[in-house]
Short mmCIF file of C-alpha atoms in Angstrom, two decimals:
data_model
loop_
_atom_site.label_atom_id
_atom_site.label_comp_id
_atom_site.label_asym_id
_atom_site.label_seq_id
_atom_site.Cartn_x
_atom_site.Cartn_y
_atom_site.Cartn_z
CA MET W 5 -95.60 -7.14 25.87
CA ALA W 6 -93.47 -9.64 25.87
CA THR W 7 -89.68 -9.85 27.11
CA ILE W 8 -87.74 -12.33 24.72
CA GLY W 9 -86.87 -11.22 20.87
CA CYS W 10 -86.85 -13.56 17.62
CA LYS W 11 -83.11 -14.47 18.58
CA ASP W 12 -84.23 -16.44 21.69
CA PHE W 13 -86.68 -17.51 20.65
CA PRO W 14 -85.09 -20.72 19.25
CA ASP W 15 -84.00 -21.76 22.94
CA TYR W 16 -87.27 -21.65 23.77
CA LEU W 17 -88.72 -24.43 20.89
CA GLU W 18 -87.49 -27.42 22.11
CA PRO W 19 -89.74 -27.56 25.56
CA TRP W 20 -92.37 -25.72 23.17
CA MET W 21 -92.66 -28.36 20.70
CA GLU W 22 -93.00 -30.79 24.55
CA GLY W 23 -95.68 -28.99 25.64
CA ASP W 24 -93.59 -26.61 28.16
CA ARG W 25 -95.12 -23.12 27.00
CA HIS W 26 -92.69 -20.78 28.63
CA PRO W 27 -94.84 -17.57 29.75
CA ASP W 28 -92.12 -15.38 27.81
CA ALA W 29 -92.11 -17.59 24.74
CA LEU W 30 -95.90 -17.70 23.94
CA ALA W 31 -95.78 -13.30 24.59
CA HIS W 32 -93.63 -13.10 21.91
CA VAL W 33 -95.45 -16.15 20.15
CA ARG W 34 -98.87 -14.01 20.67
CA ASP W 35 -96.53 -10.48 19.20
CA CYS W 36 -94.52 -12.34 16.47
CA PRO W 37 -96.48 -13.76 13.18
CA ARG W 38 -92.47 -15.34 11.59
CA CYS W 39 -92.56 -16.85 15.25
CA ARG W 40 -96.37 -18.30 15.18
CA SER W 41 -95.40 -19.09 11.23
CA LEU W 42 -91.83 -21.62 12.77
CA VAL W 43 -94.26 -22.78 15.85
CA GLU W 44 -97.61 -23.74 13.14
CA ASP W 45 -94.49 -24.98 10.27
CA LEU W 46 -92.96 -27.49 13.30
CA LYS W 47 -96.41 -28.42 14.47
CA LEU W 48 -97.49 -29.37 11.10
CA ILE W 49 -93.82 -31.33 10.71
CA GLN W 50 -94.79 -33.43 14.20
CA ALA W 51 -98.65 -34.42 13.00
CA THR W 52 -97.03 -35.40 9.27
CA ALA W 53 -94.33 -38.00 10.65
CA GLN W 54 -97.24 -39.38 13.04
CA GLU W 55 -99.37 -39.86 9.96
CA TRP W 56 -95.84 -40.70 7.45
CA GLY W 57 -96.48 -44.33 7.43
CA ARG W 58 -101.13 -44.96 7.46
CA THR W 59 -101.36 -41.80 4.73
CA GLU W 60 -99.64 -41.56 1.89
CA SER W 61 -101.25 -37.60 0.83
CA GLU W 62 -99.56 -34.88 0.10
CA PRO W 63 -98.45 -32.27 2.53
CA PRO W 64 -98.98 -28.98 1.98
CA ALA W 65 -96.66 -27.45 -0.76
CA HIS W 66 -96.97 -23.60 1.39
CA LEU W 67 -94.82 -26.12 4.53
CA TRP W 68 -91.74 -26.57 2.87
CA ASN W 69 -91.67 -23.06 0.81
CA SER W 70 -91.71 -21.81 4.86
CA LEU W 71 -89.51 -23.74 6.25
CA ARG W 72 -87.01 -23.30 3.59
CA ALA W 73 -87.62 -19.57 4.09
CA GLN W 74 -86.86 -19.90 7.43
CA LEU W 75 -83.55 -21.80 6.90
CA VAL W 76 -81.64 -19.37 4.25
CA GLN W 77 -83.19 -17.18 6.96
CA GLU W 78 -80.72 -19.11 9.93
CA GLY W 79 -78.23 -18.70 7.55
CA LEU W 80 -78.23 -22.83 7.78
CA ILE W 81 -78.49 -23.34 3.75
CA HIS W 82 -77.31 -21.02 1.25
CA GLN W 83 -79.99 -19.57 -2.04
CA GLN W 84 -77.92 -22.29 -4.51
CA SER W 85 -78.43 -24.95 -2.40
CA ILE W 86 -82.65 -24.69 -2.88
CA ARG W 87 -82.15 -24.04 -6.23
CA ARG W 88 -84.36 -25.71 -9.66
CA GLY W 89 -82.22 -28.78 -10.55
CA TRP W 90 -81.46 -29.39 -7.14
CA LEU W 91 -83.55 -29.14 -3.79
CA THR W 92 -86.75 -27.70 -5.43
CA GLY W 93 -86.70 -29.91 -8.55
CA TRP W 94 -86.56 -33.58 -7.39
CA LEU W 95 -89.24 -32.74 -5.00
CA PRO W 96 -91.25 -32.33 -7.21
CA SER W 97 -90.00 -35.08 -9.66
CA LEU W 98 -90.37 -37.84 -7.18
CA PRO W 99 -93.25 -40.34 -7.56
CA ARG W 100 -96.39 -40.25 -6.17
CA PRO W 101 -96.62 -42.97 -4.16
CA ALA W 102 -92.91 -42.49 -3.06
CA LEU W 103 -93.58 -38.60 -2.45
CA ALA W 104 -94.64 -38.11 1.53
CA GLY W 105 -91.98 -40.53 2.67
CA ALA W 106 -89.48 -38.85 0.59
CA TYR W 107 -91.53 -35.61 1.95
CA LEU W 108 -90.95 -36.49 5.64
CA ALA W 109 -87.84 -36.91 5.13
CA ALA W 110 -86.65 -33.90 3.55
CA VAL W 111 -88.33 -32.40 6.49
CA ILE W 112 -87.10 -34.36 8.66
CA ALA W 113 -83.93 -33.24 7.41
CA VAL W 114 -84.86 -29.71 7.50
CA ALA W 115 -85.65 -30.13 11.18
CA PHE W 116 -82.20 -31.81 12.23
CA GLY W 117 -80.65 -28.70 10.69
CA LEU W 118 -83.09 -26.53 11.53
CA SER W 119 -82.41 -27.53 15.52
CA GLY W 120 -78.31 -26.21 15.11
CA PRO W 121 -78.44 -22.80 16.25
CA VAL W 122 -80.65 -23.63 19.43
CA ASN W 123 -79.00 -26.47 20.39
CA GLN W 124 -75.05 -24.63 19.03
CA ARG W 125 -76.32 -21.84 21.45
CA ILE W 126 -77.00 -23.00 24.70
CA ASN W 127 -73.67 -26.18 24.44
CA ARG W 128 -72.02 -28.40 22.48
CA ALA W 129 -73.32 -31.25 24.35
CA ARG W 130 -77.18 -30.30 23.73
CA TRP W 131 -76.59 -29.96 20.39
CA LEU W 132 -75.21 -33.57 20.19
CA GLU W 133 -78.09 -34.60 21.40
CA GLY W 134 -80.38 -32.98 19.26
CA THR W 135 -78.49 -33.91 16.53
CA GLN W 136 -79.38 -37.76 18.14
CA ASN W 137 -83.04 -37.38 18.92
CA SER W 138 -83.92 -35.79 14.85
CA THR W 139 -81.47 -38.59 13.33
CA THR W 140 -82.43 -41.85 14.86
CA PRO W 141 -85.82 -41.18 14.18
CA LEU W 142 -84.42 -40.24 10.74
CA ARG W 143 -82.86 -43.53 11.00
CA ALA W 144 -85.84 -45.66 11.23
CA GLN W 145 -87.93 -44.13 8.76
CA PHE W 146 -85.02 -44.42 6.15
CA ALA W 147 -84.31 -47.82 7.45
CA SER W 148 -88.11 -49.00 7.08
CA ALA W 149 -88.55 -47.68 3.81
CA GLU W 150 -85.62 -48.96 3.23
CA MET W 151 -87.12 -52.37 2.53
CA ASN W 152 -90.06 -51.34 1.52
CA ALA W 153 -88.03 -50.31 -1.95
CA THR W 154 -85.88 -53.75 -2.21
CA PRO W 155 -88.62 -56.60 -1.88
CA PRO W 156 -86.27 -59.69 -2.57
CA SER W 157 -88.36 -61.33 -4.69
CA LEU W 158 -89.33 -59.38 -7.28
CA PRO W 159 -87.97 -60.24 -10.63
CA ASP W 160 -85.20 -57.75 -12.02
CA SER W 161 -86.25 -56.52 -15.34
CA ASN W 162 -83.00 -53.98 -15.28
CA PRO W 163 -79.73 -55.16 -13.14
CA THR W 164 -77.84 -51.89 -15.01
CA VAL W 165 -80.36 -49.48 -13.41
CA THR W 166 -80.53 -51.92 -9.95
CA ALA W 167 -77.09 -51.79 -9.53
CA SER W 168 -76.95 -48.37 -10.25
CA LEU W 169 -79.22 -47.69 -8.15
CA HIS W 170 -78.19 -49.69 -4.91
CA ASN W 171 -74.31 -48.67 -5.73
CA ASN W 172 -75.34 -45.00 -5.63
CA LEU W 173 -77.61 -45.41 -2.03
CA ALA W 174 -74.69 -47.67 -0.16
CA ILE W 175 -72.84 -44.50 -1.54
CA VAL W 176 -74.89 -42.37 0.26
CA ASP W 177 -75.66 -44.38 3.12
CA ASN W 178 -70.60 -43.84 3.39
CA TYR W 179 -71.13 -39.95 2.81
CA ILE W 180 -73.92 -39.64 5.34
CA VAL W 181 -72.18 -41.94 7.81
CA LEU W 182 -68.92 -39.43 7.32
CA CYS W 183 -71.05 -36.41 6.82
CA GLU W 184 -73.04 -37.94 10.70
CA LYS W 185 -69.09 -37.96 12.11
CA SER W 186 -68.04 -34.77 10.60
CA VAL W 187 -71.51 -32.68 12.19
CA ASN W 188 -70.59 -34.87 15.43
CA GLU W 189 -66.96 -33.01 15.51
CA GLU W 190 -67.65 -29.35 14.87
CA PRO W 191 -71.64 -28.98 14.92
CA GLU W 192 -71.19 -25.50 14.48
CA ASN W 193 -69.23 -25.67 10.88
CA GLU W 194 -72.27 -24.82 8.97
CA LEU W 195 -70.60 -26.43 5.25
CA ALA W 196 -70.38 -30.36 7.03
CA ARG W 197 -74.10 -29.72 7.98
CA ASP W 198 -75.09 -28.55 4.47
CA TYR W 199 -73.44 -31.90 3.40
CA LEU W 200 -75.53 -34.11 5.78
CA PHE W 201 -78.03 -32.33 4.58
CA GLU W 202 -77.93 -32.64 1.19
CA ALA W 203 -77.01 -36.32 1.42
CA TYR W 204 -80.11 -36.90 3.81
CA GLN W 205 -81.96 -35.71 0.31
CA GLN W 206 -79.83 -37.85 -2.21
CA LYS W 207 -81.31 -40.71 -0.02
CA ALA W 208 -84.49 -39.42 0.14
CA ASP W 209 -84.84 -39.48 -3.61
CA LEU W 210 -82.57 -42.87 -4.58
CA LEU W 211 -84.86 -44.40 -2.23
CA ALA W 212 -88.32 -42.79 -4.00
CA GLN W 213 -86.90 -43.94 -7.31
CA LEU W 214 -86.10 -47.85 -5.82
CA SER W 215 -89.67 -47.27 -4.59
CA GLU W 216 -91.15 -46.71 -7.53
CA ARG W 217 -89.24 -49.19 -9.52
CA GLY W 218 -90.57 -51.59 -6.91
CA GLY W 219 -87.38 -52.18 -5.73
CA ASP W 220 -86.17 -53.56 -9.14
CA GLY W 221 -85.51 -51.10 -11.60
CA ARG W 222 -88.28 -51.18 -13.75
CA MET B 25 -100.89 -31.37 -36.50
CA SER B 26 -100.13 -34.09 -38.89
CA THR B 27 -98.38 -36.81 -39.80
CA THR B 28 -96.43 -36.68 -43.36
CA HIS B 29 -95.53 -40.20 -43.63
CA PHE B 30 -94.70 -42.77 -41.91
CA VAL B 31 -92.84 -46.50 -42.10
CA SER B 32 -93.57 -49.45 -39.62
CA GLY B 33 -92.97 -52.56 -40.26
CA THR B 34 -90.91 -56.15 -38.92
CA TRP B 35 -88.66 -57.68 -40.82
CA ASN B 36 -89.21 -60.85 -42.33
CA TRP B 37 -86.06 -63.34 -42.29
CA ASN B 38 -86.02 -63.05 -46.25
CA GLY B 39 -83.08 -62.59 -49.10
CA LYS B 40 -84.77 -59.09 -49.59
CA ALA B 41 -85.25 -58.04 -46.75
CA ALA B 42 -81.96 -59.34 -45.40
CA GLY B 43 -80.95 -56.44 -48.42
CA VAL B 44 -82.80 -54.42 -47.36
CA LEU B 45 -81.67 -54.54 -43.62
CA ALA B 46 -78.20 -54.23 -44.91
CA THR B 47 -78.45 -50.84 -46.14
CA GLY B 48 -80.55 -49.96 -43.01
CA LEU B 49 -76.56 -51.19 -41.10
CA LEU B 50 -74.91 -49.24 -42.81
CA LEU B 51 -77.68 -46.01 -42.28
CA PHE B 52 -77.72 -46.83 -38.48
CA GLY B 53 -74.28 -48.16 -38.16
CA ALA B 54 -74.23 -51.24 -35.65
CA THR B 55 -77.64 -50.68 -34.73
CA THR B 56 -79.08 -54.10 -35.16
CA SER B 57 -82.50 -54.22 -35.05
CA ALA B 58 -85.88 -56.32 -35.56
CA HIS B 59 -87.94 -53.57 -35.53
CA ARG B 60 -88.06 -49.88 -37.14
CA ILE B 61 -90.22 -47.33 -36.82
CA GLU B 62 -89.60 -43.85 -39.12
CA LYS B 63 -91.55 -41.07 -38.22
CA HIS B 64 -92.41 -37.19 -39.29
CA PHE B 65 -93.78 -34.47 -37.72
CA THR B 66 -94.66 -31.23 -39.46
CA VAL B 67 -94.18 -28.05 -36.07
CA GLU B 68 -93.89 -24.62 -35.30
CA PRO B 69 -91.22 -22.56 -33.92
CA ARG B 70 -90.05 -23.73 -30.41
CA ALA B 71 -92.04 -27.38 -30.47
CA VAL B 72 -90.92 -30.04 -27.65
CA ILE B 73 -89.75 -33.24 -28.17
CA THR B 74 -90.49 -36.11 -25.11
CA ILE B 75 -88.37 -39.16 -25.11
CA HIS B 76 -89.32 -41.48 -22.24
CA ASN B 77 -86.94 -44.73 -22.61
CA PRO B 78 -86.18 -47.50 -20.01
CA ASN B 79 -83.14 -48.92 -21.57
CA GLY B 80 -80.76 -47.89 -25.46
CA LYS B 81 -78.62 -45.31 -27.06
CA ILE B 82 -81.42 -41.57 -27.64
CA VAL B 83 -79.19 -39.28 -30.30
CA VAL B 84 -80.57 -36.26 -31.20
CA LYS B 85 -79.75 -32.82 -33.83
CA ALA B 86 -80.44 -30.10 -34.64
CA TRP B 87 -81.72 -29.82 -38.44
CA THR B 88 -82.76 -27.36 -40.79
CA LYS B 89 -86.14 -28.02 -41.29
CA HIS B 90 -89.62 -27.34 -39.20
CA GLU B 91 -90.01 -31.11 -38.77
CA VAL B 92 -89.25 -33.27 -36.28
CA MET B 93 -87.46 -37.51 -37.52
CA VAL B 94 -87.39 -40.12 -35.81
CA ILE B 95 -86.24 -43.19 -36.59
CA ALA B 96 -86.33 -45.40 -33.16
CA ASN B 97 -84.99 -50.03 -33.78
CA HIS B 98 -85.99 -52.10 -30.85
CA ALA B 99 -85.26 -56.16 -31.14
CA SER B 100 -88.05 -57.10 -29.02
CA ASP B 101 -91.20 -57.64 -29.69
CA LYS B 102 -92.38 -57.28 -26.07
CA VAL B 103 -91.56 -53.45 -26.11
CA GLU B 104 -93.38 -51.13 -28.46
CA VAL B 105 -92.33 -47.38 -29.93
CA ALA B 106 -94.69 -44.90 -29.44
CA ALA B 107 -94.65 -42.06 -31.66
CA GLU B 108 -97.92 -38.99 -31.45
CA GLN B 109 -97.57 -35.80 -31.90
CA THR B 110 -100.33 -33.74 -29.68
CA GLY B 111 -100.30 -29.33 -30.79
CA ASN B 112 -96.55 -28.43 -30.39
CA ARG B 113 -95.66 -31.86 -29.46
CA VAL B 114 -94.17 -34.66 -30.22
CA ASP B 115 -93.73 -37.51 -27.40
CA LEU B 116 -91.81 -40.69 -27.69
CA ARG B 117 -91.98 -43.72 -25.57
CA THR B 118 -91.11 -46.90 -25.32
CA GLN B 119 -93.78 -48.90 -24.21
CA GLN B 120 -93.60 -53.15 -22.30
CA LEU B 121 -96.15 -55.34 -23.68
CA ALA B 122 -95.44 -58.21 -22.08
CA ASP B 123 -95.87 -57.96 -17.90
CA THR B 124 -92.09 -59.60 -17.20
CA VAL B 125 -89.50 -58.76 -20.30
CA ALA B 126 -86.49 -59.03 -20.23
CA PRO B 127 -83.46 -56.63 -19.80
CA ASP B 128 -81.94 -56.89 -23.12
CA ASP B 129 -85.48 -57.34 -24.15
CA LEU B 130 -85.71 -53.90 -22.82
CA ARG B 131 -83.63 -51.83 -25.05
CA ALA B 132 -84.56 -49.45 -28.11
CA ASP B 133 -82.68 -46.52 -29.63
CA TYR B 134 -83.81 -43.56 -31.45
CA GLU B 135 -82.55 -40.85 -34.05
CA VAL B 136 -84.10 -38.05 -33.90
CA SER B 137 -83.42 -34.20 -35.41
CA VAL B 138 -85.29 -31.85 -34.76
CA PRO B 139 -85.76 -28.24 -35.69
CA GLU B 140 -82.38 -26.18 -33.04
CA ASP B 141 -84.98 -24.25 -31.28
CA ALA B 142 -86.75 -27.59 -30.00
CA GLU B 143 -86.84 -28.17 -25.87
CA LEU B 144 -85.96 -30.89 -25.26
CA GLN B 145 -87.07 -33.68 -22.38
CA ILE B 146 -85.50 -37.01 -21.90
CA HIS B 147 -85.86 -39.35 -19.81
CA ASP B 148 -83.28 -42.86 -20.49
CA ASP B 149 -82.94 -45.21 -17.14
CA SER B 150 -79.66 -46.88 -18.66
CA GLY B 151 -77.55 -46.89 -22.12
CA GLU B 152 -76.61 -43.68 -23.40
CA VAL B 153 -78.41 -39.99 -24.08
CA SER B 154 -76.66 -37.58 -26.99
CA VAL B 155 -77.44 -34.14 -28.32
CA ALA B 156 -76.37 -32.12 -30.03
CA ASN B 157 -76.66 -28.14 -31.75
CA VAL B 158 -80.46 -28.02 -30.12
CA LEU B 159 -80.64 -24.50 -28.77
CA GLY B 160 -83.55 -24.87 -26.95
CA ASP B 161 -84.26 -25.85 -23.52
CA MET B 162 -83.79 -28.96 -22.55
CA ASN B 163 -84.01 -31.43 -19.09
CA VAL B 164 -82.81 -34.97 -19.28
CA GLU B 165 -83.01 -37.86 -16.32
CA THR B 166 -80.83 -40.71 -16.19
CA VAL B 167 -80.11 -43.46 -13.87
CA ALA B 168 -77.22 -45.10 -15.01
CA ALA B 169 -76.77 -43.48 -18.76
CA GLY B 170 -74.30 -40.86 -19.42
CA VAL B 171 -75.38 -37.45 -20.94
CA ASP B 172 -73.12 -36.01 -24.22
CA LEU B 173 -74.39 -32.32 -25.58
CA GLU B 174 -72.48 -30.27 -28.01
CA ASP B 175 -73.56 -27.18 -28.91
CA ALA B 176 -76.42 -26.72 -26.72
CA ALA B 177 -77.92 -23.90 -25.25
CA GLY B 178 -80.88 -23.08 -23.19
CA TYR B 179 -81.85 -24.14 -19.89
CA LEU B 180 -80.26 -27.05 -19.79
CA THR B 181 -81.46 -29.14 -16.48
CA VAL B 182 -79.59 -32.35 -15.87
CA LYS B 183 -79.60 -35.46 -13.54
CA THR B 184 -78.68 -38.77 -13.52
CA VAL B 185 -77.42 -40.85 -10.59
CA GLY B 186 -74.97 -42.78 -11.73
CA GLY B 187 -74.34 -41.50 -15.49
CA SER B 188 -71.63 -39.39 -16.35
CA PHE B 189 -71.70 -35.71 -18.54
CA GLN B 190 -70.32 -34.09 -20.43
CA CYS B 191 -70.96 -30.36 -22.39
CA ILE B 192 -69.13 -29.42 -24.74
CA ARG B 193 -69.55 -25.35 -26.03
CA CYS B 194 -72.18 -25.50 -24.25
CA ALA B 195 -74.16 -21.75 -23.22
CA GLY B 196 -76.66 -20.56 -22.10
CA ARG B 197 -77.75 -21.91 -18.02
CA LEU B 198 -76.28 -25.60 -17.42
CA GLU B 199 -78.04 -26.90 -14.16
CA VAL B 200 -76.64 -30.30 -13.22
CA SER B 201 -77.01 -32.72 -10.46
CA SER B 202 -75.22 -36.70 -10.01
CA ILE B 203 -74.02 -38.84 -7.25
CA SER B 204 -71.80 -40.82 -9.07
CA GLY B 205 -71.57 -38.93 -11.82
CA SER B 206 -68.55 -37.20 -12.96
CA PHE B 207 -68.43 -34.34 -15.06
CA ARG B 208 -66.95 -32.53 -18.20
CA LEU B 209 -67.53 -28.85 -19.19
CA LEU B 210 -65.86 -28.07 -22.12
CA ASP B 211 -64.99 -24.39 -23.77
CA LEU B 212 -68.52 -23.59 -22.04
CA ARG B 213 -69.52 -20.34 -22.47
CA SER B 214 -72.85 -19.76 -19.64
CA TYR B 215 -73.34 -17.62 -18.05
CA HIS B 216 -74.53 -19.63 -15.30
CA VAL B 217 -73.67 -23.34 -14.44
CA ARG B 218 -74.14 -25.70 -11.25
CA ALA B 219 -72.78 -28.18 -10.84
CA GLN B 220 -73.90 -30.71 -8.23
CA THR B 221 -72.15 -34.34 -7.39
CA SER B 222 -71.50 -36.38 -4.89
CA THR B 223 -68.24 -38.36 -5.59
CA GLY B 224 -67.14 -37.88 -9.03
CA ASN B 225 -65.62 -35.35 -10.64
CA ILE B 226 -65.62 -32.09 -11.97
CA LEU B 227 -64.31 -30.49 -14.87
CA PHE B 228 -64.21 -27.41 -16.47
CA ASP B 229 -62.26 -25.68 -18.98
CA GLY B 230 -64.94 -22.48 -20.16
CA GLU B 231 -65.22 -18.62 -19.86
CA PHE B 232 -65.71 -17.15 -17.08
CA LEU B 233 -68.53 -14.48 -18.25
CA PRO B 234 -68.57 -11.14 -16.54
CA ASN B 235 -70.96 -11.22 -14.21
CA GLY B 236 -71.82 -15.51 -14.55
CA ILE B 237 -71.54 -17.27 -11.83
CA TYR B 238 -70.26 -20.77 -11.38
CA ARG B 239 -71.15 -23.17 -8.58
CA LEU B 240 -69.45 -26.83 -8.91
CA LYS B 241 -69.69 -28.90 -5.49
CA ASN B 242 -68.70 -32.31 -4.91
CA TYR B 243 -68.17 -34.30 -2.09
CA SER B 244 -65.37 -36.81 -3.29
CA GLY B 245 -63.35 -36.38 -5.91
CA VAL B 246 -61.50 -33.80 -7.92
CA ILE B 247 -62.78 -30.61 -9.02
CA GLU B 248 -60.25 -28.73 -11.23
CA VAL B 249 -61.03 -25.51 -13.22
CA ARG B 250 -58.88 -23.78 -15.52
CA PHE B 251 -58.21 -20.37 -15.86
CA SER B 252 -56.51 -17.64 -18.63
CA ALA B 253 -54.64 -14.35 -17.39
CA GLY B 254 -57.28 -12.48 -19.15
CA ASP B 255 -60.43 -13.60 -16.73
CA SER B 256 -62.29 -12.38 -13.93
CA PHE B 257 -63.35 -13.97 -11.38
CA ASP B 258 -63.86 -13.82 -7.70
CA LEU B 259 -63.20 -17.41 -6.03
CA SER B 260 -63.97 -19.40 -3.68
CA ALA B 261 -62.43 -22.46 -2.69
CA THR B 262 -62.71 -24.34 -0.24
CA SER B 263 -62.76 -28.20 0.65
CA LEU B 264 -63.40 -29.31 3.75
CA LYS B 265 -61.01 -32.14 4.46
CA GLY B 266 -59.00 -32.03 1.11
CA PRO B 267 -56.25 -29.34 -0.19
CA VAL B 268 -56.90 -26.75 -2.76
CA ASN B 269 -54.34 -26.05 -5.29
CA ASN B 270 -54.70 -22.49 -6.34
CA GLU B 271 -52.09 -21.04 -9.03
CA ALA B 272 -54.48 -17.91 -9.83
CA LYS B 273 -52.66 -15.16 -8.23
CA LEU B 274 -55.17 -12.97 -6.28
CA THR B 275 -56.23 -10.22 -4.20
CA PRO B 276 -57.39 -11.08 -0.72
CA PRO B 277 -60.62 -10.36 0.02
CA ALA B 278 -61.66 -6.49 1.11
CA HIS B 279 -63.10 -7.81 4.76
CA PRO B 280 -62.10 -10.78 6.27
CA GLN B 281 -63.97 -13.78 6.01
CA ARG B 282 -65.16 -16.77 7.98
CA LEU B 283 -63.28 -20.19 7.03
CA SER B 284 -65.67 -23.12 6.69
CA SER B 285 -62.32 -25.64 6.64
CA LYS B 286 -58.90 -26.02 8.65
CA PHE B 287 -57.64 -27.48 5.13
CA GLY B 288 -57.64 -26.35 1.96
CA TYR B 289 -59.10 -22.86 1.29
CA ALA B 290 -58.52 -20.19 -1.40
CA LEU B 291 -60.44 -16.50 -1.83
CA GLY B 292 -59.80 -13.46 -3.16
CA THR B 293 -60.20 -11.75 -6.90
CA PHE B 294 -58.45 -12.45 -10.16
CA ASN B 295 -58.21 -9.17 -12.35
CA ALA B 296 -61.75 -7.23 -11.79
CA GLY B 297 -63.74 -9.90 -10.35
CA ARG B 298 -66.34 -9.61 -12.91
CA ALA B 299 -67.68 -13.29 -12.38
CA LYS B 300 -68.25 -15.24 -9.39
CA VAL B 301 -66.80 -18.66 -9.22
CA GLU B 302 -67.81 -21.41 -6.47
CA LEU B 303 -65.85 -23.92 -5.40
CA THR B 304 -66.27 -26.69 -2.47
CA SER B 305 -65.52 -30.38 -2.16
CA PHE B 306 -66.12 -32.27 1.57
CA ASP B 307 -62.58 -33.80 0.95
CA GLY B 308 -61.55 -33.86 -2.23
CA THR B 309 -59.75 -32.22 -4.00
CA ILE B 310 -59.65 -28.63 -5.95
CA ASN B 311 -57.58 -27.37 -8.57
CA VAL B 312 -57.61 -24.25 -9.90
CA ARG B 313 -55.10 -24.53 -12.94
CA LYS B 314 -54.03 -21.97 -15.57
CA ARG B 315 -54.70 -23.42 -18.97
CA ASN B 316 -51.87 -23.84 -21.27
#
């Protein structure tokens, strides 16, 4: 019989993902399909992250649905922020070659968002550490995607479009910096986390568009 | 389905062509092009029209015929306009014929007349998109092109990167998103509006229908909503780091709510609270103004 409940389980998640599985958490995961599913999803994210850059295969559709449901349940995002046309509307419209990368960016952002309540419940320092741990690889992935998306030697057949994409990328980058600052100042603020989450999605979408156009806005 | 008639050609610069071109110029305003095609397609109700154009002006208007008429103009030999019908769908596409094409050569302008119940799917990277009197569902995606809708209805989804968006007398359901584009939503009669931009401004001057949901969100910039004394809505306006200026006399919520902002917020019910209005900004200004 498990001695911990769903509310406590997130406290065990971080060590769990590092291989340190507490007996209470193990017992709970055995009994609770919801938390078992969460663990499986996070493992899949981890595996996908390791694969990124080596493959362009499309990740399973159920992964996002499951994470989204979890986020809504956790109250990290509102139903309105995942309606057709914003988040769910974006991902299917991403070009195939860039889909894996953009998807990964989104799911890492999701994982970052997911770590919020875990760390909040522990303390501010751990939350901030969690933020850093989550965003550092994300930034590295974005930097790499950005380099691939903007090869300098290609001719520019539509400078208006290229300029617009780059200007908006700069806007979103600035927006990410300010949102991160705000999240660091008030880790418990749901609205600030929502804005940061959306900024990462926007960046992933812009990089996907640049990548599809070979970096020159075609 | 069949093409009822087709006119296409490359104008030669002789006297006759110049005369016809002058007439064409009168018909097409300032549009000057060396290639013009005109195609007509007979369609059934609820036809789907797709337009994919990298650069140029797209004007779509509804008419009473069960027919789609396409007039396209482009100046360069390095692109062509393909117009095809498959079942009840008409696909229009500007195609690049050379590996490298100069920016101006990519441009093609379209004038399309469609039945008013037509469904539209438009992609235009740069230039502008204008749609009037079309009542079917519509999806418009652009990068830098601005989008203007007038008297549209149905399920309208618009996504731009930097292009602005204006919707006048639109009804139905509207979802619009952008990064730096500004939105003007005027004389709306939509029961569901979701508008989200990062740095753009949002102006909403329309009706709040009973049971309607109106969610406007930006990062910076100004969100302005105008209301009349007879409107009825629940308001939740929050700017994380900016001011909220509210002229609506609100009844405070019955249950205290957790606030996300130490700065600007306005929460409460105006009249019976029939519609739901949610306004959110990060560090922008939110104005809720009484209509004159």
